[in-house]
Amino acid sequence: VYGLIRATRYPMLGICGGHQLLAKAFGAQVAPTKRISQAAGYAGCWREKGFVSLRVAAKDPLLAGLPERLSLWENHCEEVKSLPKGFLLLVRGDKSRRQAVRHSSSKVYGVQFHPEIFNGAHPHGKVILLNFLKLAGVVGRPPDAQER
């Protein structure tokens, strides 16, 4: 799977676990954000969940039309611990630092947050999805996204 991810010539958007898989394919470590107990598995991990304030770290077409402060939905307890080789950091967070990344020479993106979850008070995820569909050359309306 890692070889297929590294070899793709198509636009790609890895969301949450897909972001982590993408990072691992390019040599980055993925591990729990923080352990809060000795309980096994995810039960012992701190979870970042809900709409979280994030900051744009670099301009990119994926973030076109967005302010420097973003409000995006999170639901994870693992994170990408280092920037994958050949990637640029686009969005950073206070708890999980590498929130959005892009390969330096392709349209391969990873986002830790869930852009598919948005609402009227938190529309930034919708803008990111629409921007990606434009980058990917998809014509027409995006698939229905879940609103919360």
Backbone as a printed PyTorch tensor [residue, N CA C, xyz], in Angstrom:
tensor([[[  0.8340,  -1.1930,   0.0000],
         [  0.0000,   0.0000,   0.0000],
         [  0.8780,   1.2550,   0.0000]],

        [[  1.9430,   1.2580,   0.7840],
         [  2.8030,   2.4400,   0.8540],
         [  3.3860,   2.7870,  -0.5160]],

        [[  3.8010,   1.7700,  -1.2540],
         [  4.3610,   2.0040,  -2.5840],
         [  3.3390,   2.6160,  -3.5260]],

        [[  2.1150,   2.1550,  -3.4460],
         [  1.0370,   2.7020,  -4.2710],
         [  0.7910,   4.1680,  -3.9290]],

        [[  0.7820,   4.4890,  -2.6490],
         [  0.5860,   5.8810,  -2.2120],
         [  1.7220,   6.7530,  -2.7210]],

        [[  2.9560,   6.2820,  -2.5830],
         [  4.1120,   7.0770,  -3.0160],
         [  4.1540,   7.2640,  -4.5310]],

        [[  3.6270,   6.3050,  -5.2800],
         [  3.7140,   6.3320,  -6.7410],
         [  2.5440,   7.0430,  -7.4160]],

        [[  1.5120,   7.4150,  -6.6920],
         [  0.3310,   7.9860,  -7.3440],
         [  0.6540,   9.2550,  -8.1200]],

        [[  0.0000,   9.4140,  -9.2340],
         [  0.1090,  10.6200, -10.0540],
         [ -1.2030,  11.4010, -10.0070]],

        [[ -2.1350,  10.9190,  -9.2040],
         [ -3.4500,  11.5350,  -9.0950],
         [ -3.5340,  12.4040,  -7.8430]],

        [[ -4.3950,  13.4190,  -7.8470],
         [ -4.6260,  14.1750,  -6.6210],
         [ -5.1570,  13.2440,  -5.5320]],

        [[ -4.7210,  13.4620,  -4.3120],
         [ -5.1240,  12.6120,  -3.1930],
         [ -5.3460,  13.4870,  -1.9680]],

        [[ -6.3960,  13.1580,  -1.2060],
         [ -6.6600,  13.8360,   0.0590],
         [ -6.8730,  12.7670,   1.1270]],

        [[ -5.8800,  12.6040,   1.9970],
         [ -5.9920,  11.6800,   3.1200],
         [ -6.5950,  12.4070,   4.3060]],

        [[ -7.7010,  11.8890,   4.8330],
         [ -8.4030,  12.5190,   5.9480],
         [ -8.2340,  11.6670,   7.1970]],

        [[ -7.7920,  12.2650,   8.2980],
         [ -7.6100,  11.6350,   9.6100],
         [ -6.7160,  10.4010,   9.4920]],

        [[ -7.2640,   9.2050,   9.5400],
         [ -6.4530,   8.0010,   9.3970],
         [ -5.7520,   7.9380,   8.0490]],

        [[ -6.3700,   8.5000,   7.0070],
         [ -5.7410,   8.5750,   5.6890],
         [ -4.5370,   9.5060,   5.6950]],

        [[ -4.6250,  10.5690,   6.4550],
         [ -3.5020,  11.5010,   6.6570],
         [ -2.3560,  10.7580,   7.3380]],

        [[ -2.6880,   9.9650,   8.3360],
         [ -1.6740,   9.2130,   9.0670],
         [ -1.0450,   8.1380,   8.1850]],

        [[ -1.8530,   7.4450,   7.3810],
         [ -1.3350,   6.4320,   6.4630],
         [ -0.4070,   7.0650,   5.4310]],

        [[ -0.8100,   8.1980,   4.8980],
         [  0.0060,   8.9390,   3.9390],
         [  1.3560,   9.3140,   4.5600]],

        [[  1.3180,   9.8340,   5.7740],
         [  2.5520,  10.2160,   6.4680],
         [  3.4660,   9.0070,   6.6640]],

        [[  2.8960,   7.8770,   7.0790],
         [  3.7000,   6.6600,   7.2720],
         [  4.3090,   6.1920,   5.9520]],

        [[  3.5610,   6.3240,   4.8570],
         [  4.0750,   5.9130,   3.5510],
         [  5.3140,   6.7090,   3.1620]],

        [[  5.4140,   7.9340,   3.6740],
         [  6.5610,   8.7880,   3.3740],
         [  7.5360,   8.8770,   4.5430]],

        [[  7.4780,   7.9120,   5.4560],
         [  8.5020,   7.7680,   6.4810],
         [  8.2900,   8.4600,   7.8100]],

        [[  7.1500,   9.0900,   8.0240],
         [  6.8970,   9.7670,   9.3030],
         [  6.3310,   8.7860,  10.3300]],

        [[  6.5380,   9.0940,  11.5870],
         [  6.0050,   8.2750,  12.6720],
         [  4.5990,   8.7490,  13.0340]],

        [[  3.7190,   7.7920,  13.3360],
         [  2.3750,   8.0670,  13.8380],
         [  2.2550,   7.3550,  15.1830]],

        [[  1.7620,   8.0720,  16.1990],
         [  1.6460,   7.5060,  17.5430],
         [  0.5590,   8.2640,  18.3030]],

        [[  0.1380,   7.7260,  19.4520],
         [ -0.8600,   8.4520,  20.2470],
         [ -0.4210,   9.8830,  20.5470]],

        [[ -1.3890,  10.7870,  20.5120],
         [ -1.1180,  12.1850,  20.8160],
         [ -0.5680,  12.3050,  22.2280]],

        [[ -1.2630,  11.6410,  23.1780],
         [ -0.8260,  11.6740,  24.5690],
         [ -1.4650,  10.4920,  25.2980]],

        [[ -0.6870,   9.8240,  26.1290],
         [ -1.2210,   8.7490,  26.9680],
         [ -1.7550,   9.3890,  28.2380]],

        [[ -2.9780,   8.9780,  28.6580],
         [ -3.5400,   9.5210,  29.8960],
         [ -3.7210,   8.4570,  30.9660]],

        [[ -3.5510,   7.2010,  30.5720],
         [ -3.6170,   6.1210,  31.5530],
         [ -2.8570,   4.9190,  31.0180]],

        [[ -2.7710,   3.8920,  31.8340],
         [ -2.0880,   2.6730,  31.4270],
         [ -3.0140,   1.7160,  30.6870]],

        [[ -4.2790,   2.1060,  30.4860],
         [ -5.2260,   1.2510,  29.7780],
         [ -4.7060,   0.9540,  28.3740]],

        [[ -4.9700,  -0.2410,  27.9080],
         [ -4.4860,  -0.6680,  26.5990],
         [ -5.2240,   0.0450,  25.4660]],

        [[ -4.5350,   0.1750,  24.3390],
         [ -5.1500,   0.7200,  23.1260],
         [ -5.6020,   2.1540,  23.2780]],

        [[ -6.6400,   2.4940,  22.5290],
         [ -7.1350,   3.8700,  22.5280],
         [ -7.7560,   4.2740,  23.8570]],

        [[ -8.1590,   3.3140,  24.6800],
         [ -8.7750,   3.6380,  25.9730],
         [ -7.8380,   4.4540,  26.8610]],

        [[ -6.5320,   4.2810,  26.6930],
         [ -5.5700,   5.0040,  27.5200],
         [ -5.0600,   6.2870,  26.9030]],

        [[ -5.6640,   6.6950,  25.7830],
         [ -5.1850,   7.8700,  25.0550],
         [ -6.1300,   9.0540,  25.1860]],

        [[ -5.5450,  10.2500,  25.1940],
         [ -6.3080,  11.4870,  25.1500],
         [ -6.8560,  11.6650,  23.7390]],

        [[ -8.0920,  12.1150,  23.6180],
         [ -8.7270,  12.2930,  22.3160],
         [ -8.9880,  13.7710,  22.0520]],

        [[ -8.5690,  14.2490,  20.8910],
         [ -8.8930,  15.6050,  20.4500],
         [-10.1960,  15.4890,  19.6620]],

        [[-11.2600,  16.1170,  20.1770],
         [-12.5780,  15.9360,  19.5730],
         [-13.3710,  17.2360,  19.6390]],

        [[-14.0920,  17.5310,  18.5680],
         [-14.9180,  18.7230,  18.4780],
         [-14.3040,  19.7410,  17.5330]],

        [[-14.9580,  20.8880,  17.4140],
         [-14.4070,  21.9510,  16.5780],
         [-13.2350,  22.5890,  17.3060]],

        [[-12.0870,  22.6400,  16.6300],
         [-10.8320,  23.0990,  17.2080],
         [-10.3020,  24.2690,  16.3830]],

        [[ -9.6980,  25.2330,  17.0490],
         [ -9.0850,  26.3810,  16.3760],
         [ -7.6830,  25.9940,  15.9010]],

        [[ -7.4300,  26.1680,  14.6110],
         [ -6.1460,  25.8430,  13.9910],
         [ -5.6250,  27.0730,  13.2600]],

        [[ -4.3210,  27.0570,  12.9100],
         [ -3.6970,  28.1980,  12.2430],
         [ -3.0880,  27.7940,  10.8990]],

        [[ -3.2990,  28.6340,   9.8930],
         [ -2.6660,  28.4270,   8.5950],
         [ -1.1680,  28.6770,   8.7580]],

        [[ -0.3560,  27.7460,   8.2950],
         [  1.1030,  27.8620,   8.3900],
         [  1.7300,  28.2750,   7.0640]],

        [[  1.0370,  27.9900,   5.9530],
         [  1.5480,  28.3500,   4.6300],
         [  0.3810,  28.4940,   3.6630]],

        [[  0.5000,  29.4300,   2.7420],
         [ -0.5420,  29.6150,   1.7350],
         [ -0.5200,  28.4430,   0.7660]],

        [[ -1.7230,  28.0250,   0.3370],
         [ -1.8420,  26.9090,  -0.5940],
         [ -3.2230,  26.9750,  -1.2270]],

        [[ -3.3770,  26.5250,  -2.4710],
         [ -4.6990,  26.5140,  -3.1040],
         [ -5.7550,  25.7310,  -2.3060]],

        [[ -5.3460,  24.7460,  -1.5210],
         [ -6.2980,  24.0040,  -0.6960],
         [ -6.9760,  24.9220,   0.3150]],

        [[ -6.2950,  25.9820,   0.7070],
         [ -6.7880,  26.8920,   1.7410],
         [ -7.2880,  28.2180,   1.1750]],

        [[ -7.4700,  28.2890,  -0.1320],
         [ -7.9130,  29.5310,  -0.7760],
         [ -9.2410,  29.9980,  -0.1830]],

        [[ -9.3240,  31.3060,   0.0800],
         [-10.5580,  31.8940,   0.5850],
         [-10.7860,  31.7300,   2.0740]],

        [[ -9.8010,  31.2060,   2.7870],
         [ -9.9480,  30.9720,   4.2250],
         [ -9.1170,  31.9780,   5.0290]],

        [[ -9.5630,  32.2870,   6.2550],
         [ -8.7760,  33.1790,   7.1220],
         [ -7.5690,  32.4360,   7.7070]],

        [[ -6.7330,  33.1580,   8.4250],
         [ -5.5450,  32.5450,   9.0460],
         [ -5.9080,  31.6360,  10.2140]],

        [[ -7.0300,  31.8920,  10.8780],
         [ -7.5310,  31.0410,  11.9670],
         [ -8.6800,  30.2260,  11.4200]],

        [[ -8.6060,  28.9200,  11.6120],
         [ -9.6210,  28.0030,  11.0940],
         [-10.3240,  27.2890,  12.2390]],

        [[-11.5560,  26.9160,  12.0210],
         [-12.3060,  26.1060,  12.9750],
         [-12.7320,  24.8390,  12.2470]],

        [[-12.1190,  23.7130,  12.6410],
         [-12.3430,  22.4440,  11.9440],
         [-12.5960,  21.3230,  12.9410]],

        [[-13.3680,  20.3280,  12.5040],
         [-13.7650,  19.2070,  13.3540],
         [-12.6190,  18.2180,  13.5100]],

        [[-12.3580,  17.8170,  14.7550],
         [-11.3360,  16.8220,  15.0850],
         [-11.9800,  15.6370,  15.7860]],

        [[-11.4370,  14.4670,  15.5630],
         [-11.8250,  13.2820,  16.3190],
         [-10.7340,  12.2310,  16.1360]],

        [[ -9.6830,  12.3500,  16.9190],
         [ -8.5560,  11.4230,  16.8050],
         [ -7.8100,  11.3390,  18.1310]],

        [[ -7.0540,  10.2560,  18.2740],
         [ -6.1970,  10.1300,  19.4500],
         [ -4.7640,   9.7770,  19.0460]],

        [[ -4.5190,   9.6610,  17.7540],
         [ -3.1610,   9.4910,  17.2510],
         [ -2.8450,  10.6700,  16.3410]],

        [[ -1.5560,  10.9060,  16.1330],
         [ -1.1400,  12.0310,  15.3050],
         [  0.1410,  11.6990,  14.5580]],

        [[  0.4280,  12.4950,  13.5470],
         [  1.6790,  12.4150,  12.8060],
         [  2.7210,  13.1550,  13.6390]],

        [[  3.7670,  12.4520,  14.0410],
         [  4.7560,  13.0040,  14.9670],
         [  5.8400,  13.8590,  14.3060]],

        [[  6.0650,  13.6900,  13.0070],
         [  7.0570,  14.4970,  12.3060],
         [  6.5700,  14.7330,  10.8810]],

        [[  7.0420,  15.7860,  10.2680],
         [  6.6460,  16.1070,   8.9030],
         [  7.2010,  15.0400,   7.9660]],

        [[  6.3440,  14.4260,   7.1370],
         [  6.8520,  13.4080,   6.2110],
         [  7.8730,  14.0040,   5.2420]],

        [[  8.8040,  13.1850,   4.8080],
         [  9.8460,  13.6300,   3.8870],
         [  9.2060,  14.1180,   2.5840]],

        [[  9.6060,  15.3180,   2.1590],
         [  9.1020,  15.8790,   0.9140],
         [  7.7800,  16.6190,   1.0480]],

        [[  7.3200,  16.8600,   2.2940],
         [  6.0330,  17.5230,   2.5210],
         [  6.2070,  18.9100,   3.1170]],

        [[  5.2120,  19.7460,   2.8930],
         [  5.1550,  21.0890,   3.4540],
         [  4.0330,  21.1450,   4.4790]],

        [[  4.2600,  21.8490,   5.5710],
         [  3.2320,  22.0310,   6.5900],
         [  2.3260,  23.1820,   6.1670]],

        [[  1.0090,  22.9240,   6.1030],
         [  0.0340,  23.9370,   5.6920],
         [ -0.7810,  24.4860,   6.8530]],

        [[ -1.1640,  23.6020,   7.7860],
         [ -1.9970,  24.0010,   8.9300],
         [ -1.4180,  23.3620,  10.1710]],

        [[ -1.3510,  24.1560,  11.2540],
         [ -0.8280,  23.6360,  12.5200],
         [ -1.8580,  23.8300,  13.6190]],

        [[ -1.7520,  22.9920,  14.6350],
         [ -2.6150,  23.0880,  15.8090],
         [ -1.7760,  23.1550,  17.0680]],

        [[ -2.4030,  23.5320,  18.1610],
         [ -1.6920,  23.6050,  19.4360],
         [ -1.4430,  22.2170,  20.0230]],

        [[ -2.3880,  21.3150,  19.8820],
         [ -2.2520,  19.9620,  20.4490],
         [ -1.5600,  19.0270,  19.4650]],

        [[ -2.1130,  18.8990,  18.2780],
         [ -1.5150,  18.0960,  17.2080],
         [ -0.9450,  19.0800,  16.1960]],

        [[  0.3440,  19.1020,  16.0760],
         [  1.0250,  20.1500,  15.2970],
         [  0.7920,  20.0400,  13.7900]],

        [[  0.8620,  18.8480,  13.2220],
         [  0.7950,  18.6680,  11.7720],
         [ -0.6420,  18.3630,  11.3520]],

        [[ -1.4420,  19.4180,  11.1870],
         [ -2.8710,  19.2770,  10.8910],
         [ -3.1720,  19.1600,   9.4040]],

        [[ -2.3620,  19.7680,   8.5550],
         [ -2.5280,  19.6380,   7.1040],
         [ -1.1610,  19.7410,   6.4560]],

        [[ -0.9150,  18.8500,   5.4950],
         [  0.3640,  18.8040,   4.7960],
         [  0.1090,  18.6010,   3.2980]],

        [[  1.1020,  18.9680,   2.4840],
         [  1.0410,  18.7290,   1.0440],
         [  2.4160,  18.2910,   0.5670]],

        [[  2.4240,  17.3220,  -0.3430],
         [  3.6800,  16.9170,  -0.9610],
         [  4.2050,  18.0870,  -1.7830]],

        [[  5.4990,  18.3300,  -1.7160],
         [  6.0870,  19.5230,  -2.3370],
         [  6.0040,  19.5290,  -3.8600]],

        [[  5.8190,  18.3630,  -4.4900],
         [  5.8090,  18.3390,  -5.9600],
         [  4.5600,  17.6900,  -6.5550]],

        [[  3.5040,  17.5490,  -5.7610],
         [  2.2830,  16.9530,  -6.2990],
         [  1.0640,  17.4600,  -5.5340]],

        [[ -0.1020,  17.0260,  -5.9650],
         [ -1.3610,  17.3980,  -5.3130],
         [ -1.7770,  16.3120,  -4.3230]],

        [[ -0.8360,  15.8640,  -3.5180],
         [ -1.0900,  14.8580,  -2.4860],
         [ -1.1380,  15.5880,  -1.1450]],

        [[ -2.3260,  15.5410,  -0.5240],
         [ -2.5860,  16.2550,   0.7230],
         [ -2.9860,  15.2850,   1.8290]],

        [[ -2.6780,  15.6570,   3.0520],
         [ -3.1690,  14.9430,   4.2230],
         [ -3.6910,  15.9500,   5.2240]],

        [[ -4.8530,  15.6700,   5.8200],
         [ -5.4180,  16.5380,   6.8510],
         [ -5.8210,  15.6870,   8.0510]],

        [[ -5.4020,  16.0990,   9.2340],
         [ -5.7480,  15.3720,  10.4570],
         [ -7.2140,  15.5860,  10.8150]],

        [[ -7.7480,  16.7500,  10.5130],
         [ -9.1320,  17.0960,  10.8360],
         [-10.1020,  16.4520,   9.8430]],

        [[-11.3850,  16.6360,  10.0910],
         [-12.4500,  16.0880,   9.2470],
         [-13.1710,  17.2230,   8.5190]],

        [[-12.7370,  17.5790,   7.2900],
         [-13.3940,  18.6760,   6.5790],
         [-14.8260,  18.3470,   6.1720]],

        [[-15.1570,  17.0620,   6.1410],
         [-16.5080,  16.6500,   5.7380],
         [-17.5490,  16.9510,   6.8100]],

        [[-17.1080,  17.3690,   7.9800],
         [-18.0310,  17.7370,   9.0550],
         [-17.9440,  19.2480,   9.2430]],

        [[-19.0270,  19.9110,   8.9100],
         [-19.0860,  21.3730,   8.9830],
         [-20.5260,  21.7960,   9.2150]],

        [[-20.7160,  23.0630,   9.5470],
         [-22.0560,  23.6300,   9.6730],
         [-21.9660,  25.1270,   9.4030]],

        [[-23.0680,  25.8380,   9.5570],
         [-23.0870,  27.2680,   9.2650],
         [-22.1250,  28.0680,  10.1190]],

        [[-21.9330,  27.6730,  11.3620],
         [-21.0110,  28.3790,  12.2580],
         [-19.5560,  27.9610,  12.0320]],

        [[-19.3420,  26.8320,  11.4040],
         [-17.9980,  26.2790,  11.1670],
         [-17.9110,  25.8060,   9.7060]],

        [[-17.8350,  26.7310,   8.7300],
         [-17.8870,  26.3660,   7.3140],
         [-16.5320,  26.0280,   6.6700]],

        [[-15.4380,  26.1040,   7.4040],
         [-14.1120,  25.9800,   6.7920],
         [-13.8680,  24.6170,   6.1510]],

        [[-14.4160,  23.5610,   6.7140],
         [-14.2440,  22.2370,   6.1200],
         [-14.8490,  22.1540,   4.7350]],

        [[-16.0110,  22.7460,   4.5630],
         [-16.6740,  22.7470,   3.2510],
         [-15.8060,  23.4560,   2.2170]],

        [[-15.2160,  24.5810,   2.5960],
         [-14.3520,  25.3330,   1.6790],
         [-13.1520,  24.4760,   1.2800]],

        [[-12.5630,  23.7820,   2.2210],
         [-11.4080,  22.9170,   1.9330],
         [-11.8030,  21.8040,   0.9710]],

        [[-12.9450,  21.1700,   1.1880],
         [-13.3920,  20.1110,   0.2740],
         [-13.6210,  20.6550,  -1.1330]],

        [[-14.2890,  21.7910,  -1.2370],
         [-14.5230,  22.4000,  -2.5570],
         [-13.2060,  22.7650,  -3.2320]],

        [[-12.2640,  23.3140,  -2.4710],
         [-10.9500,  23.6490,  -3.0240],
         [-10.2390,  22.4050,  -3.5320]],

        [[-10.3130,  21.3020,  -2.7840],
         [ -9.6550,  20.0780,  -3.2390],
         [-10.2960,  19.5680,  -4.5230]],

        [[-11.6160,  19.6060,  -4.6030],
         [-12.2930,  19.1440,  -5.8150],
         [-11.8820,  19.9900,  -7.0240]],

        [[-11.6770,  21.2830,  -6.8260],
         [-11.1750,  22.1400,  -7.9030],
         [ -9.7540,  21.7340,  -8.2890]],

        [[ -8.9010,  21.5150,  -7.2900],
         [ -7.5200,  21.0980,  -7.5450],
         [ -7.4630,  19.7660,  -8.2940]],

        [[ -8.4140,  18.8940,  -7.9790],
         [ -8.4480,  17.5690,  -8.5930],
         [ -9.0920,  17.5870,  -9.9770]],

        [[ -9.6540,  18.7370, -10.3570],
         [-10.2730,  18.8370, -11.6740],
         [-11.6540,  18.2190, -11.7540]],

        [[-12.2960,  18.0370, -10.6190],
         [-13.6330,  17.4500, -10.5810],
         [-14.6410,  18.5480, -10.9120]],

        [[-15.5120,  18.2620, -11.8490],
         [-16.5260,  19.2310, -12.2540],
         [-17.8370,  18.8710, -11.5830]],

        [[-18.6000,  19.8760, -11.1700],
         [-19.8970,  19.6330, -10.5600],
         [-19.8610,  19.8100,  -9.0650]],

        [[-20.9560,  19.4730,  -8.4420],
         [-21.0910,  19.6360,  -6.9980],
         [-20.3620,  18.5150,  -6.2600]],

        [[-19.8260,  18.8430,  -5.0750],
         [-19.1860,  17.7980,  -4.2740],
         [-20.2400,  16.8600,  -3.6890]],

        [[-19.8360,  15.6590,  -3.2860],
         [-20.7860,  14.7690,  -2.6330],
         [-21.3270,  15.4090,  -1.3680]],

        [[-22.5420,  15.0180,  -0.9870],
         [-23.1060,  15.5600,   0.2430],
         [-22.1550,  15.3000,   1.3900]],

        [[-21.9470,  16.3310,   2.1810],
         [-21.0760,  16.2070,   3.3570],
         [-21.9450,  16.2320,   4.6080]],

        [[-21.5030,  15.5490,   5.6040],
         [-22.2500,  15.4690,   6.8620],
         [-22.1600,  16.7910,   7.5970]],

        [[-23.2880,  17.3070,   8.0240],
         [-23.2940,  18.5560,   8.8020],
         [-23.5860,  18.2430,  10.2580]],

        [[-22.9110,  18.9800,  11.1380],
         [-23.1500,  18.8310,  12.5850],
         [-23.3450,  20.1850,  13.1660]]])
